[in-house]
XYZ file of C-alpha atoms in Angstrom:
267
model
C 165.184 197.307 196.312
C 168.752 196.824 197.562
C 171.387 195.439 195.252
C 172.284 191.763 195.612
C 175.451 189.917 194.764
C 175.156 186.209 194.048
C 178.468 184.459 194.674
C 177.951 181.788 192.030
C 179.742 178.537 192.842
C 179.673 176.331 189.720
C 177.313 173.332 189.703
C 175.090 174.574 192.551
C 171.892 175.427 190.625
C 173.268 178.882 189.942
C 171.520 179.351 186.606
C 168.179 178.748 188.315
C 169.095 181.246 191.044
C 169.938 183.848 188.393
C 166.574 183.274 186.716
C 164.917 184.015 190.072
C 166.962 187.193 190.471
C 166.042 188.374 186.982
C 162.369 188.148 187.918
C 162.971 189.989 191.196
C 164.898 192.779 189.459
C 163.231 193.218 186.044
C 165.201 195.513 183.731
C 167.811 196.021 186.458
C 171.394 196.971 185.643
C 173.706 193.956 186.048
C 177.383 193.157 186.210
C 178.309 189.538 185.496
C 181.881 188.345 185.859
C 183.190 186.387 182.877
C 185.986 183.828 182.784
C 188.580 186.411 181.706
C 189.707 188.455 184.708
C 191.355 191.068 182.522
C 188.092 191.551 180.630
C 186.218 191.904 183.928
C 188.514 194.678 185.129
C 188.301 196.461 181.774
C 184.493 196.326 181.747
C 184.312 197.502 185.357
C 186.666 200.423 184.778
C 184.642 201.479 181.726
C 181.533 201.964 183.885
C 180.859 205.475 185.143
C 180.243 206.106 188.844
C 176.585 206.649 187.988
C 176.372 203.304 186.171
C 178.037 201.525 189.072
C 175.592 203.046 191.541
C 172.650 201.759 189.492
C 173.785 198.121 189.533
C 171.277 195.844 191.244
C 172.535 192.360 190.296
C 176.166 191.252 190.568
C 177.130 187.647 189.883
C 179.761 185.354 188.432
C 182.188 182.514 189.112
C 184.713 184.517 191.124
C 185.725 184.484 194.800
C 183.800 186.492 197.341
C 186.722 188.905 197.613
C 187.518 190.442 194.238
C 189.561 193.446 195.290
C 186.896 195.764 193.846
C 185.577 197.600 196.911
C 182.094 198.375 195.591
C 181.523 194.710 194.749
C 183.149 193.289 197.859
C 180.915 195.467 200.047
C 177.694 194.550 198.224
C 175.139 192.469 200.195
C 175.963 188.916 199.144
C 174.611 185.382 199.279
C 175.582 181.998 197.933
C 174.288 178.457 197.499
C 176.333 175.472 198.659
C 175.959 171.889 197.498
C 176.960 168.502 198.878
C 180.641 168.452 197.804
C 180.616 164.911 196.455
C 177.507 165.616 194.396
C 178.926 168.918 193.164
C 182.241 167.309 192.167
C 180.449 164.435 190.421
C 178.286 166.928 188.524
C 181.393 168.808 187.412
C 182.958 165.563 186.183
C 179.890 164.790 184.081
C 179.871 168.324 182.687
C 183.591 168.327 181.866
C 183.494 164.943 180.141
C 180.343 165.588 178.087
C 181.535 165.970 174.472
C 178.528 168.175 173.708
C 179.660 170.806 176.231
C 183.004 171.522 174.585
C 184.658 171.990 177.987
C 188.133 173.520 177.965
C 189.615 170.326 179.447
C 188.992 168.510 176.166
C 191.597 170.756 174.582
C 194.049 169.452 177.184
C 193.321 165.849 176.283
C 191.366 165.111 179.477
C 188.507 162.982 178.180
C 187.984 160.224 180.723
C 187.260 160.112 184.432
C 190.525 158.565 185.636
C 192.613 161.103 183.732
C 190.492 163.906 185.165
C 190.843 162.652 188.744
C 194.592 162.133 188.349
C 194.950 165.705 187.034
C 192.415 167.557 189.209
C 191.680 171.109 188.159
C 190.659 173.860 190.573
C 186.951 173.071 190.108
C 187.501 169.646 191.683
C 189.493 170.678 194.754
C 187.637 172.268 197.670
C 186.120 174.851 195.334
C 183.381 176.006 197.723
C 185.868 176.763 200.482
C 188.169 178.543 198.045
C 185.379 180.714 196.646
C 184.618 181.959 200.167
C 188.167 182.598 201.421
C 190.430 183.001 198.382
C 192.425 186.260 198.462
C 191.332 188.867 195.901
C 192.127 187.813 192.366
C 190.915 186.260 189.185
C 190.213 182.660 190.168
C 189.769 180.465 193.213
C 193.054 178.636 192.656
C 194.837 176.148 194.893
C 198.081 178.033 195.422
C 197.087 179.847 198.596
C 196.143 176.551 200.291
C 199.711 175.252 200.028
C 201.474 175.689 203.333
C 198.391 177.144 205.045
C 196.845 175.817 208.216
C 193.699 174.163 206.898
C 191.958 174.506 210.247
C 192.404 178.282 209.958
C 191.081 178.222 206.390
C 187.995 176.307 207.536
C 187.447 178.633 210.474
C 187.550 181.612 208.116
C 185.120 179.968 205.668
C 182.675 179.239 208.497
C 182.960 182.845 209.685
C 182.167 184.081 206.174
C 178.996 181.966 206.099
C 177.748 183.147 209.459
C 178.996 186.737 209.653
C 179.875 188.108 206.229
C 177.139 186.865 203.909
C 173.627 188.229 204.237
C 172.345 184.678 203.701
C 173.301 181.308 202.285
C 171.365 178.282 201.119
C 171.782 174.625 200.236
C 170.958 173.209 196.839
C 169.513 170.115 198.502
C 167.039 172.417 200.340
C 166.540 174.722 197.396
C 163.001 176.001 197.988
C 163.538 176.650 201.696
C 166.869 178.280 200.869
C 165.408 180.660 198.313
C 162.575 181.630 200.663
C 165.184 182.456 203.343
C 167.252 184.456 200.863
C 164.171 186.258 199.551
C 163.246 187.338 203.077
C 166.800 188.525 203.775
C 166.799 190.727 200.660
C 163.171 191.865 200.823
C 162.121 190.033 197.644
C 158.706 188.839 196.586
C 158.155 185.077 196.889
C 160.650 183.500 194.457
C 159.317 181.647 191.415
C 161.293 179.626 188.912
C 161.634 176.835 186.414
C 164.621 174.566 186.964
C 167.406 175.497 184.552
C 170.259 173.398 183.117
C 168.923 170.030 184.225
C 171.394 167.152 184.028
C 171.431 164.955 180.967
C 170.506 161.587 182.442
C 172.435 159.827 179.678
C 175.655 161.367 181.015
C 175.374 159.994 184.558
C 178.652 158.395 185.633
C 179.093 155.356 187.844
C 182.053 156.082 190.099
C 184.153 153.205 191.418
C 185.031 153.100 195.136
C 188.584 154.213 194.305
C 187.301 157.156 192.267
C 184.939 158.192 195.045
C 187.825 158.001 197.530
C 189.829 160.374 195.303
C 186.918 162.812 195.112
C 186.513 162.693 198.881
C 190.215 163.385 199.460
C 190.153 166.288 196.999
C 187.187 167.852 198.814
C 187.960 167.204 202.476
C 187.692 170.890 203.389
C 184.445 171.333 201.474
C 182.938 168.271 203.149
C 183.639 169.658 206.622
C 182.396 173.102 205.611
C 179.205 171.626 204.193
C 178.545 169.643 207.378
C 178.813 172.918 209.291
C 176.548 174.708 206.783
C 173.902 171.985 207.071
C 173.836 172.314 210.844
C 173.563 176.108 210.661
C 170.832 175.927 208.048
C 168.802 173.490 210.131
C 169.146 175.852 213.098
C 167.896 178.720 210.926
C 164.897 176.640 209.851
C 164.120 175.602 213.421
C 164.292 179.222 214.640
C 162.221 180.721 211.793
C 158.659 180.758 213.065
C 157.650 182.603 209.889
C 158.910 179.872 207.536
C 155.779 177.696 207.325
C 153.666 180.662 206.316
C 156.212 181.857 203.760
C 156.560 178.368 202.272
C 152.771 178.208 201.784
C 152.884 181.623 200.131
C 155.795 180.507 197.954
C 153.923 177.398 196.799
C 150.883 179.482 195.846
C 153.007 181.875 193.811
C 154.940 179.014 192.244
C 151.709 177.282 191.254
C 150.414 180.431 189.599
C 153.671 181.431 187.932
C 154.930 178.092 186.600
C 152.460 177.887 183.645
C 153.368 181.466 182.670
C 157.079 180.735 182.904
C 156.658 177.634 180.764
C 154.734 179.660 178.184
C 157.423 182.348 178.178
C 160.120 179.700 177.700
C 158.153 178.140 174.847
C 157.722 181.496 173.095
C 161.452 182.219 173.377
C 162.295 178.904 171.769
C 159.808 179.607 168.999
């Protein structure tokens, strides 16, 4: 089975995607990027050529282009999410006192303060992940002074020409069936991971929503394009109905076993 790199954009059901990959590649060698770029480079350089060649899963919250040739050339896919929903989910995550998010150490503990001091995760993150120059994080610096129409054109090109496949969180099952076919996987099965704490849902005011929209203008346009392309893919995939039926059968059989496995791990 070919290796697969999951370009993991935060708050896009990535943990669930990784659980699917782990079932597709049991006992496979993995390389997962951590938050510390220096640690990533150290761990990568410590791998032998043989160990690198055996990698089958590569993932992490880093841009598509890392500057590491072996990783940048790996067959890759990603999942996009409605930008307003993704940004709102990040806000809930960052402000949840149980999460211990790094922003709490900076004194950012309420929504207005967060929106008035937007971090990289709140500003066109999906576009940045796809087009950011090689480096540690998808920061905002390279957007300053750039032609945003050129940035968007590049991001759209990455989706259509550079990635093996992409999906939408809002069409998760269809997306994973498409990705599975592209990579030659068995029908994907999963339990949803990291479900939102309903008690932490935030009611955004119109002004707050307007700020989120302004911060994610590029992502919103990119997502509109991605939706159109995905719908075209669905319309042109005469195999999809049959694969979705097969997926549902596998999911129905596997879900009780996955729940049992999860229960045993907790025990």
